[in-house]
mmCIF file of C-alpha atoms in Angstrom:
data_model
loop_
_atom_site.group_PDB
_atom_site.id
_atom_site.type_symbol
_atom_site.label_atom_id
_atom_site.label_comp_id
_atom_site.label_asym_id
_atom_site.label_seq_id
_atom_site.Cartn_x
_atom_site.Cartn_y
_atom_site.Cartn_z
ATOM 1 C CA MET A 27 5.644 -19.889 57.118
ATOM 2 C CA ASN A 28 4.089 -20.221 60.629
ATOM 3 C CA PHE A 29 0.420 -19.123 59.466
ATOM 4 C CA ALA A 30 -2.864 -20.842 58.033
ATOM 5 C CA LEU A 31 -5.710 -19.304 56.609
ATOM 6 C CA SER A 32 -9.532 -20.180 58.360
ATOM 7 C CA PHE A 33 -12.523 -20.075 56.515
ATOM 8 C CA LYS A 34 -15.907 -20.242 57.526
ATOM 9 C CA PRO A 35 -18.235 -22.192 55.269
ATOM 10 C CA LEU A 36 -20.943 -21.102 53.202
ATOM 11 C CA ALA A 37 -24.259 -22.110 54.972
ATOM 12 C CA ALA A 38 -26.474 -24.461 52.637
ATOM 13 C CA GLY A 39 -28.598 -23.190 50.254
ATOM 14 C CA SER A 40 -27.006 -20.028 49.744
ATOM 15 C CA PRO A 41 -27.208 -17.750 46.971
ATOM 16 C CA GLY A 42 -24.030 -18.834 45.633
ATOM 17 C CA SER A 43 -24.981 -22.614 45.505
ATOM 18 C CA GLY A 44 -26.881 -22.975 42.336
ATOM 19 C CA GLY A 45 -25.410 -21.500 39.509
ATOM 20 C CA GLY A 46 -27.201 -23.075 36.345
ATOM 21 C CA SER A 47 -28.791 -19.608 35.329
ATOM 22 C CA GLY A 48 -25.446 -17.714 35.982
ATOM 23 C CA ALA A 49 -23.516 -20.214 34.102
ATOM 24 C CA THR A 50 -25.869 -19.807 31.011
ATOM 25 C CA MET A 51 -25.196 -15.953 31.294
ATOM 26 C CA GLU A 52 -21.771 -16.125 31.301
ATOM 27 C CA ASN A 53 -21.129 -18.458 28.497
ATOM 28 C CA LEU A 54 -23.975 -15.932 26.922
ATOM 29 C CA GLU A 55 -21.630 -12.944 27.602
ATOM 30 C CA LYS A 56 -18.245 -15.197 26.209
ATOM 31 C CA GLN A 57 -19.801 -15.117 22.948
ATOM 32 C CA LEU A 58 -20.191 -11.477 23.080
ATOM 33 C CA ILE A 59 -16.715 -10.457 23.622
ATOM 34 C CA CYS A 60 -14.792 -8.117 21.251
ATOM 35 C CA PRO A 61 -11.855 -10.014 19.509
ATOM 36 C CA VAL A 62 -10.204 -6.382 19.548
ATOM 37 C CA CYS A 63 -10.512 -5.053 22.831
ATOM 38 C CA LEU A 64 -11.247 -8.359 24.444
ATOM 39 C CA GLU A 65 -14.634 -6.920 26.118
ATOM 40 C CA MET A 66 -18.470 -7.058 25.600
ATOM 41 C CA PHE A 67 -19.258 -5.446 22.488
ATOM 42 C CA SER A 68 -19.937 -1.667 22.680
ATOM 43 C CA LYS A 69 -22.593 -0.097 20.167
ATOM 44 C CA PRO A 70 -22.613 0.070 17.477
ATOM 45 C CA VAL A 71 -21.698 -3.053 16.474
ATOM 46 C CA VAL A 72 -20.666 -3.967 12.835
ATOM 47 C CA ILE A 73 -20.761 -7.229 10.810
ATOM 48 C CA LEU A 74 -18.401 -8.029 8.350
ATOM 49 C CA PRO A 75 -18.802 -9.539 5.296
ATOM 50 C CA CYS A 76 -17.071 -13.008 6.772
ATOM 51 C CA GLN A 77 -20.138 -12.681 9.420
ATOM 52 C CA HIS A 78 -17.692 -11.920 12.120
ATOM 53 C CA ASN A 79 -18.544 -8.620 14.510
ATOM 54 C CA LEU A 80 -16.595 -6.156 15.933
ATOM 55 C CA CYS A 81 -17.208 -3.128 17.704
ATOM 56 C CA ARG A 82 -17.412 -0.047 15.176
ATOM 57 C CA LYS A 83 -14.837 1.969 17.482
ATOM 58 C CA CYS A 84 -12.446 -1.185 17.060
ATOM 59 C CA ALA A 85 -13.345 -1.763 13.420
ATOM 60 C CA ASN A 86 -12.312 1.887 13.087
ATOM 61 C CA ASP A 87 -9.265 1.649 14.943
ATOM 62 C CA ILE A 88 -7.982 -1.469 12.923
ATOM 63 C CA PHE A 89 -8.932 0.359 9.641
ATOM 64 C CA GLN A 90 -6.765 3.653 10.573
ATOM 65 C CA LEU A 91 -3.948 1.772 11.360
ATOM 66 C CA ALA A 92 -4.206 -0.143 8.071
ATOM 67 C CA ASN A 93 -4.825 2.789 6.048
ATOM 68 C CA PRO A 94 -3.064 5.795 7.792
ATOM 69 C CA MET A 95 -3.318 7.940 4.297
ATOM 70 C CA TRP A 96 -7.342 7.513 4.458
ATOM 71 C CA GLN A 97 -8.954 10.670 4.809
ATOM 72 C CA GLY A 98 -11.427 10.896 7.439
ATOM 73 C CA ARG A 99 -15.549 10.974 7.083
ATOM 74 C CA GLY A 100 -16.837 14.016 6.395
ATOM 75 C CA SER A 101 -13.525 15.413 4.634
ATOM 76 C CA SER A 102 -13.813 17.108 1.298
ATOM 77 C CA SER A 103 -10.950 15.190 -0.402
ATOM 78 C CA MET A 104 -12.313 11.910 0.506
ATOM 79 C CA THR A 105 -11.222 9.506 -2.227
ATOM 80 C CA ALA A 106 -13.751 6.881 -4.382
ATOM 81 C CA SER A 107 -11.675 3.996 -2.693
ATOM 82 C CA GLY A 108 -12.442 3.212 0.920
ATOM 83 C CA GLY A 109 -9.483 0.795 1.650
ATOM 84 C CA ARG A 110 -9.178 -2.408 3.548
ATOM 85 C CA PHE A 111 -8.372 -4.261 6.680
ATOM 86 C CA ARG A 112 -8.227 -7.971 7.697
ATOM 87 C CA CYS A 113 -10.847 -9.344 10.201
ATOM 88 C CA PRO A 114 -8.737 -10.188 13.061
ATOM 89 C CA SER A 115 -10.909 -13.236 13.693
ATOM 90 C CA CYS A 116 -10.167 -15.181 10.477
ATOM 91 C CA ARG A 117 -7.757 -12.646 8.416
ATOM 92 C CA HIS A 118 -10.310 -12.210 5.685
ATOM 93 C CA ASP A 119 -9.869 -9.346 3.509
ATOM 94 C CA VAL A 120 -12.625 -6.554 4.320
ATOM 95 C CA VAL A 121 -13.137 -3.933 1.290
ATOM 96 C CA LEU A 122 -14.276 -1.007 2.245
ATOM 97 C CA ASP A 123 -16.235 1.521 0.242
ATOM 98 C CA ARG A 124 -15.915 5.313 0.451
ATOM 99 C CA HIS A 125 -17.697 5.583 3.612
ATOM 100 C CA GLY A 126 -15.308 3.614 5.464
ATOM 101 C CA VAL A 127 -16.428 1.654 8.588
ATOM 102 C CA TYR A 128 -19.352 3.892 8.622
ATOM 103 C CA GLY A 129 -20.306 1.954 5.057
ATOM 104 C CA LEU A 130 -20.531 -1.086 7.046
ATOM 105 C CA GLN A 131 -24.019 -2.919 8.145
ATOM 106 C CA ARG A 132 -25.174 -2.530 11.959
ATOM 107 C CA ASN A 133 -26.039 -5.986 13.513
ATOM 108 C CA LEU A 134 -28.899 -5.100 15.357
ATOM 109 C CA LEU A 135 -29.518 -8.652 16.844
ATOM 110 C CA VAL A 136 -26.538 -8.828 18.532
ATOM 111 C CA GLU A 137 -26.911 -5.193 19.954
ATOM 112 C CA ASN A 138 -30.621 -6.376 21.216
ATOM 113 C CA ILE A 139 -28.616 -9.329 23.000
ATOM 114 C CA ILE A 140 -26.193 -6.715 24.673
ATOM 115 C CA ASP A 141 -28.990 -4.521 25.971
ATOM 116 C CA ILE A 142 -30.729 -7.428 27.400
ATOM 117 C CA CYS A 143 -27.601 -8.893 29.222
ATOM 118 C CA ARG A 144 -26.697 -5.673 30.683
ATOM 119 C CA GLN A 145 -30.256 -5.354 32.095
ATOM 120 C CA GLN A 146 -30.052 -8.854 33.672
ATOM 121 C CA GLU A 147 -26.520 -7.811 34.839
ATOM 122 C CA SER A 148 -28.377 -4.841 36.545
ATOM 123 C CA SER A 149 -31.137 -6.427 37.793
ATOM 124 C CA ARG A 150 -29.192 -9.032 39.581
ATOM 125 C CA VAL A 151 -29.167 -8.578 43.466
ATOM 126 C CA VAL A 152 -26.217 -9.972 45.060
ATOM 127 C CA THR A 153 -26.997 -11.303 48.225
ATOM 128 C CA MET A 154 -23.861 -13.434 48.824
ATOM 129 C CA LYS A 155 -21.378 -11.694 51.301
ATOM 130 C CA PRO A 156 -17.892 -11.986 51.165
ATOM 131 C CA GLU A 157 -16.413 -14.804 52.901
ATOM 132 C CA GLN A 158 -15.045 -14.224 56.521
ATOM 133 C CA GLN A 159 -11.482 -15.129 56.800
ATOM 134 C CA GLN A 160 -9.111 -14.884 59.393
ATOM 135 C CA LEU A 161 -5.114 -15.646 59.438
ATOM 136 C CA MET A 162 -4.384 -18.171 62.324
ATOM 137 C CA CYS A 163 -0.719 -19.022 63.256
ATOM 138 C CA GLU A 164 0.033 -22.651 62.542
ATOM 139 C CA GLU A 165 2.042 -23.181 65.609
ATOM 140 C CA HIS A 166 -0.638 -21.886 67.767
ATOM 141 C CA GLU A 167 -3.730 -22.490 66.203
ATOM 142 C CA GLU A 168 -5.734 -19.892 68.525
ATOM 143 C CA GLU A 169 -3.656 -17.240 68.234
ATOM 144 C CA LYS A 170 -4.195 -14.361 65.124
ATOM 145 C CA ILE A 171 -1.574 -13.166 63.308
ATOM 146 C CA ASN A 172 -1.125 -9.472 64.455
ATOM 147 C CA ILE A 173 2.570 -8.796 64.245
ATOM 148 C CA TYR A 174 5.485 -8.545 61.908
ATOM 149 C CA CYS A 175 8.731 -10.094 62.088
ATOM 150 C CA VAL A 176 11.264 -7.459 60.458
ATOM 151 C CA SER A 177 14.229 -9.861 61.141
ATOM 152 C CA CYS A 178 12.673 -12.814 59.279
ATOM 153 C CA GLN A 179 9.942 -10.539 57.208
ATOM 154 C CA THR A 180 6.981 -12.817 57.932
ATOM 155 C CA PRO A 181 3.883 -11.756 59.984
ATOM 156 C CA THR A 182 3.839 -13.936 62.911
ATOM 157 C CA CYS A 183 1.797 -13.937 66.166
ATOM 158 C CA SER A 184 2.372 -12.474 69.717
ATOM 159 C CA MET A 185 2.973 -15.678 71.394
ATOM 160 C CA CYS A 186 5.964 -16.770 68.652
ATOM 161 C CA LYS A 187 7.418 -13.405 69.747
ATOM 162 C CA VAL A 188 7.049 -14.168 73.458
ATOM 163 C CA PHE A 189 7.971 -18.067 73.518
ATOM 164 C CA GLY A 190 8.793 -19.079 70.046
ATOM 165 C CA GLN A 191 11.170 -19.076 67.283
ATOM 166 C CA HIS A 192 11.011 -14.884 66.859
ATOM 167 C CA LYS A 193 11.619 -14.522 70.603
ATOM 168 C CA ASP A 194 14.600 -12.872 69.555
ATOM 169 C CA CYS A 195 13.858 -11.434 66.683
ATOM 170 C CA ASP A 196 12.764 -7.294 66.123
ATOM 171 C CA VAL A 197 9.287 -6.915 65.417
ATOM 172 C CA ALA A 198 6.775 -3.826 64.291
ATOM 173 C CA PRO A 199 2.868 -3.649 64.443
ATOM 174 C CA LEU A 200 1.452 -5.621 61.265
ATOM 175 C CA SER A 201 -0.600 -2.433 60.667
ATOM 176 C CA SER A 202 2.434 -0.354 60.511
ATOM 177 C CA VAL A 203 4.192 -2.574 58.057
ATOM 178 C CA TYR A 204 1.061 -2.532 56.203
ATOM 179 C CA ARG A 205 1.160 0.736 55.658
ATOM 180 C CA THR A 206 4.668 1.136 54.926
ATOM 181 C CA GLN A 207 4.780 -1.710 52.234
ATOM 182 C CA LYS A 208 1.772 -0.214 50.709
ATOM 183 C CA MET A 209 3.329 3.150 50.385
ATOM 184 C CA GLU A 210 5.959 1.577 48.598
ATOM 185 C CA LEU A 211 4.099 -0.207 46.279
ATOM 186 C CA SER A 212 2.276 2.510 45.408
ATOM 187 C CA ASP A 213 5.472 4.403 44.913
ATOM 188 C CA GLY A 214 6.562 1.553 42.587
ATOM 189 C CA ILE A 215 3.278 1.673 40.720
ATOM 190 C CA ALA A 216 3.556 5.366 40.022
ATOM 191 C CA THR A 217 7.041 4.552 39.101
ATOM 192 C CA LEU A 218 5.969 1.958 36.898
ATOM 193 C CA VAL A 219 3.052 3.705 35.295
ATOM 194 C CA ALA A 220 5.415 6.599 34.022
ATOM 195 C CA SER A 221 7.911 4.248 32.872
ATOM 196 C CA ASN A 222 5.028 2.920 31.030
ATOM 197 C CA ASP A 223 3.709 6.183 29.600
ATOM 198 C CA HIS A 224 7.249 7.016 28.545
ATOM 199 C CA ILE A 225 7.913 3.971 26.508
ATOM 200 C CA GLN A 226 4.305 4.422 25.275
ATOM 201 C CA ALA A 227 5.374 7.961 23.958
ATOM 202 C CA LEU A 228 8.404 6.707 22.634
ATOM 203 C CA ILE A 229 6.380 3.745 20.638
ATOM 204 C CA SER A 230 3.726 6.939 19.592
ATOM 205 C CA GLN A 231 6.664 8.774 18.246
ATOM 206 C CA MET A 232 8.141 6.047 16.164
ATOM 207 C CA GLU A 233 4.621 5.069 14.865
ATOM 208 C CA GLU A 234 4.580 8.413 13.696
ATOM 209 C CA MET A 235 7.904 8.349 12.076
ATOM 210 C CA CYS A 236 6.812 5.096 10.394
ATOM 211 C CA ARG A 237 3.924 6.946 8.745
ATOM 212 C CA PHE A 238 6.011 9.962 7.848
ATOM 213 C CA ILE A 239 8.702 7.377 6.532
ATOM 214 C CA GLU A 240 5.642 5.697 4.439
ATOM 215 C CA GLU A 241 4.491 9.327 3.293
ATOM 216 C CA SER A 242 7.628 10.629 2.282
ATOM 217 C CA GLY A 243 8.667 7.358 0.405
ATOM 218 C CA GLN A 244 5.448 7.290 -1.637
ATOM 219 C CA ARG A 245 6.191 11.248 -2.223
ATOM 220 C CA GLN A 246 9.628 10.348 -3.489
ATOM 221 C CA LYS A 247 8.190 7.449 -5.435
ATOM 222 C CA GLU A 248 5.504 9.675 -7.260
ATOM 223 C CA GLN A 249 7.853 12.358 -8.103
ATOM 224 C CA LEU A 250 10.745 10.077 -9.318
ATOM 225 C CA ALA A 251 7.647 8.318 -11.847
ATOM 226 C CA SER A 252 6.909 12.096 -13.070
ATOM 227 C CA HIS A 253 10.504 12.843 -13.712
ATOM 228 C CA PHE A 254 10.492 9.223 -15.610
ATOM 229 C CA ASP A 255 7.420 10.179 -17.284
ATOM 230 C CA ARG A 256 8.183 13.280 -18.577
ATOM 231 C CA LEU A 257 11.494 12.096 -20.062
ATOM 232 C CA VAL A 258 9.588 9.431 -21.757
ATOM 233 C CA ALA A 259 7.160 11.841 -23.519
ATOM 234 C CA ILE A 260 10.003 13.795 -24.290
ATOM 235 C CA MET A 261 11.882 10.959 -26.185
ATOM 236 C CA GLU A 262 8.273 10.128 -27.611
ATOM 237 C CA GLU A 263 8.452 13.590 -28.996
ATOM 238 C CA ARG A 264 11.537 13.332 -30.700
ATOM 239 C CA LYS A 265 10.797 9.972 -31.886
ATOM 240 C CA GLN A 266 7.902 11.261 -33.847
ATOM 241 C CA GLU A 267 9.886 13.985 -35.107
ATOM 242 C CA LEU A 268 12.809 11.745 -36.412
ATOM 243 C CA VAL A 269 10.063 9.381 -38.090
ATOM 244 C CA GLY A 270 8.426 11.843 -39.518
ATOM 245 C CA LEU A 271 12.041 13.034 -41.167
ATOM 246 C CA ILE A 272 12.722 9.182 -42.631
ATOM 247 C CA THR A 273 8.593 9.404 -43.678
ATOM 248 C CA LYS A 274 9.104 12.661 -45.708
ATOM 249 C CA HIS A 275 12.500 11.495 -47.066
ATOM 250 C CA GLN A 276 10.683 7.886 -48.437
ATOM 251 C CA ASP A 277 7.553 9.406 -49.744
ATOM 252 C CA ASP A 278 9.648 11.781 -51.770
ATOM 253 C CA GLU A 279 11.828 9.248 -53.141
ATOM 254 C CA LEU A 280 9.014 6.965 -53.831
ATOM 255 C CA LYS A 281 7.120 9.583 -55.373
ATOM 256 C CA ARG A 282 10.441 10.160 -57.463
ATOM 257 C CA VAL A 283 10.544 6.416 -58.949
ATOM 258 C CA ARG A 284 6.878 5.789 -59.204
ATOM 259 C CA LEU A 285 6.928 8.881 -61.691
ATOM 260 C CA LEU A 286 9.550 7.354 -63.854
ATOM 261 C CA ILE A 287 7.855 3.965 -63.396
ATOM 262 C CA ARG A 288 4.875 5.536 -64.941
ATOM 263 C CA GLN A 289 6.861 7.328 -67.911
ATOM 264 C CA HIS A 290 8.398 4.333 -68.928
ATOM 265 C CA SER A 291 5.402 1.967 -68.859
ATOM 266 C CA ASP A 292 3.825 4.782 -71.069
ATOM 267 C CA GLU A 293 6.721 4.786 -73.637
ATOM 268 C CA LEU A 294 6.372 0.581 -73.356
ATOM 269 C CA GLU A 295 2.862 0.883 -74.337
ATOM 270 C CA ALA A 296 3.398 3.103 -77.197
ATOM 271 C CA ALA A 297 6.492 1.049 -78.274
ATOM 272 C CA VAL A 298 4.529 -2.343 -78.308
ATOM 273 C CA MET A 299 1.600 -0.936 -80.294
ATOM 274 C CA LEU A 300 4.228 0.268 -82.671
ATOM 275 C CA VAL A 301 5.347 -3.391 -82.880
ATOM 276 C CA GLU A 302 2.055 -4.328 -83.471
ATOM 277 C CA SER A 303 1.295 -1.652 -86.562
ATOM 278 C CA ALA A 304 4.716 -2.871 -87.448
ATOM 279 C CA ILE A 305 3.711 -6.413 -88.062
ATOM 280 C CA GLN A 306 0.340 -5.972 -89.264
ATOM 281 C CA SER A 307 1.895 -3.976 -92.149
ATOM 282 C CA MET A 308 4.164 -6.752 -93.075
ATOM 283 C CA ASP A 309 1.230 -8.573 -94.287
ATOM 284 C CA GLU A 310 0.191 -5.953 -96.309
ATOM 285 C CA PRO A 311 -0.071 -7.545 -100.043
ATOM 286 C CA HIS A 312 -0.197 -4.368 -102.174
ATOM 287 C CA VAL A 313 3.304 -2.871 -102.525
ATOM 288 C CA PRO A 314 2.378 0.795 -103.158
ATOM 289 C CA LEU A 315 0.320 0.522 -99.831
ATOM 290 C CA PHE A 316 3.169 -1.331 -98.014
ATOM 291 C CA ILE A 317 6.057 1.019 -98.933
ATOM 292 C CA GLN A 318 3.379 3.934 -97.803
ATOM 293 C CA GLY A 319 2.635 2.530 -94.582
ATOM 294 C CA ALA A 320 6.186 1.534 -93.953
ATOM 295 C CA GLN A 321 7.400 5.178 -94.185
ATOM 296 C CA VAL A 322 4.982 6.273 -91.580
ATOM 297 C CA ILE A 323 6.005 3.606 -88.996
ATOM 298 C CA LEU A 324 9.776 4.052 -89.434
ATOM 299 C CA GLU A 325 9.371 7.605 -89.174
ATOM 300 C CA ARG A 326 7.141 6.643 -85.713
ATOM 301 C CA MET A 327 9.749 4.525 -84.592
ATOM 302 C CA LYS A 328 12.418 7.024 -85.406
ATOM 303 C CA THR A 329 10.720 9.242 -83.340
ATOM 304 C CA THR A 330 10.008 6.915 -80.421
ATOM 305 C CA ALA A 331 13.691 6.012 -80.432
ATOM 306 C CA THR A 332 14.814 9.743 -80.089
ATOM 307 C CA ALA A 333 12.352 10.236 -77.468
ATOM 308 C CA SER A 334 13.005 7.099 -75.556
ATOM 309 C CA ASN A 335 14.137 7.861 -72.108
ATOM 310 C CA MET A 336 16.246 5.381 -70.129
ATOM 311 C CA THR A 337 16.554 7.646 -67.139
ATOM 312 C CA ARG A 338 16.965 5.690 -63.514
ATOM 313 C CA PRO A 339 17.798 6.709 -60.348
ATOM 314 C CA GLU A 340 21.173 6.811 -59.286
ATOM 315 C CA LEU A 341 23.116 4.354 -57.717
ATOM 316 C CA SER A 342 22.023 3.298 -54.010
ATOM 317 C CA TYR A 343 19.104 5.700 -54.334
ATOM 318 C CA GLU A 344 17.116 3.206 -52.133
ATOM 319 C CA ASN A 345 19.494 3.050 -49.325
ATOM 320 C CA MET A 346 18.193 5.426 -46.636
ATOM 321 C CA SER A 347 21.016 4.117 -44.163
ATOM 322 C CA HIS A 348 22.137 7.687 -43.634
ATOM 323 C CA PHE A 349 18.943 8.071 -41.115
ATOM 324 C CA VAL A 350 21.283 6.806 -38.104
ATOM 325 C CA ILE A 351 21.444 8.015 -34.295
ATOM 326 C CA ASP A 352 24.017 7.132 -31.773
ATOM 327 C CA THR A 353 22.417 6.369 -28.782
ATOM 328 C CA ASP A 354 25.140 4.509 -26.702
ATOM 329 C CA ALA A 355 26.190 8.083 -24.924
ATOM 330 C CA LEU A 356 22.564 8.297 -24.111
ATOM 331 C CA ALA A 357 21.927 4.931 -22.796
ATOM 332 C CA ASP A 358 24.867 4.969 -20.767
ATOM 333 C CA MET A 359 23.556 8.480 -18.989
ATOM 334 C CA LEU A 360 20.441 6.989 -18.392
ATOM 335 C CA ARG A 361 22.112 3.690 -16.890
ATOM 336 C CA ASN A 362 24.052 5.986 -14.759
ATOM 337 C CA MET A 363 21.610 8.357 -13.782
ATOM 338 C CA ASP A 364 21.307 9.005 -9.791
ATOM 339 C CA PHE A 365 19.960 11.090 -7.135
ATOM 340 C CA CYS A 366 20.990 14.431 -6.700
ATOM 341 C CA SER A 367 23.596 14.855 -3.778
ATOM 342 C CA ASP A 368 22.030 18.057 -2.961
ATOM 343 C CA VAL A 369 18.694 17.090 -2.093
ATOM 344 C CA GLY A 370 17.756 16.888 1.658
ATOM 345 C CA ASP A 371 15.819 14.178 3.210
ATOM 346 C CA ASP A 372 12.714 16.125 2.869
ATOM 347 C CA GLY A 373 12.743 15.867 -0.874
ATOM 348 C CA GLU A 374 13.513 19.641 -1.189
ATOM 349 C CA GLU A 375 16.470 21.029 -2.872
ATOM 350 C CA ASP A 376 19.186 23.244 -1.096
ATOM 351 C CA PRO A 377 18.207 27.056 -2.126
ATOM 352 C CA GLU A 378 22.200 27.642 -2.261
ATOM 353 C CA GLU A 379 22.533 25.601 -4.706
ATOM 354 C CA GLY A 380 20.335 26.716 -7.281
ATOM 355 C CA GLU A 381 16.472 26.253 -7.878
ATOM 356 C CA GLU A 382 17.103 25.277 -11.758
ATOM 357 C CA GLU A 383 18.713 21.744 -10.865
ATOM 358 C CA SER A 384 16.328 18.852 -10.791
ATOM 359 C CA GLU A 385 15.945 16.088 -7.983
ATOM 360 C CA LEU A 386 17.349 13.868 -10.862
ATOM 361 C CA ASP A 387 20.797 14.961 -12.290
ATOM 362 C CA TYR A 388 20.557 13.575 -15.681
ATOM 363 C CA SER A 389 22.756 16.668 -16.984
ATOM 364 C CA ARG A 390 26.010 16.270 -15.436
ATOM 365 C CA TYR A 391 26.214 12.750 -17.820
#
């Protein structure tokens, strides 16, 4: 390299030499930087429960990314729950109400400080002129860099072309090379920007695809849960019907057995009383009275023996093991339940395959 950069020194007492107040202002502005957009807070500024601050627009962007299904402010279908997101500074969970980020409290103190800083910035008079600089040749200190060596691809001075190391090289005016390279750089920037736009569009498409995947997956989960809830309801209803049949049969059998118990209890009580009467008659000292009473008791004993009914339920009457159902086939069918092959990616059935089939095919087992 055969050129050097020469500067004119700043004059003593220039505006840039004293920077105490400027440094203080700069330190204050650093405390007013949003952790999301990395710029000074833009009003309105909201304060989170963790005491960190965000631009409300940045807070809303984070919230929308974390809650893509949340309805916008003012929507008629707004739910009671506002969702949540994480603070970008401390990762603390921020739980919002149904108003979303518009329900967060504004930090008026920070907003007032921002207004003061911007007023100071606008009233600051810039008196310092840009430093004057000249590119000078290292070999010929009095010569300015004014041409471009095409062969060596480096700026140089006229003396280097005439007497120096570039005397056999091809040169071009520095301004011409400047315009050419600036144009090439501008074209390169345009190409890079176009490429970046294409990449950004691709990213946006894939982000939209992610949102669609999440929504589609959630929709299919809800449909699957609905199918299983319907199956559970059917099984519960049938269980109640079968339990009712067992209960009815149980009540009928108990009613019959309890009726027999009551009948036999009455007969037993009458027999016990007859026995007590017979025992008392045995103590009668008068023979005529004894004979008269014994005849009556004997007649009652004969009648009781004749009317005695030793009826009992048939053998195994109490057994209800015949109420048996075989659930093995049904359990195998439920274990092998799978998604229908004729359901499209969007969760809709193929109309050519019939509209009566359910997305969960459990009839083929």
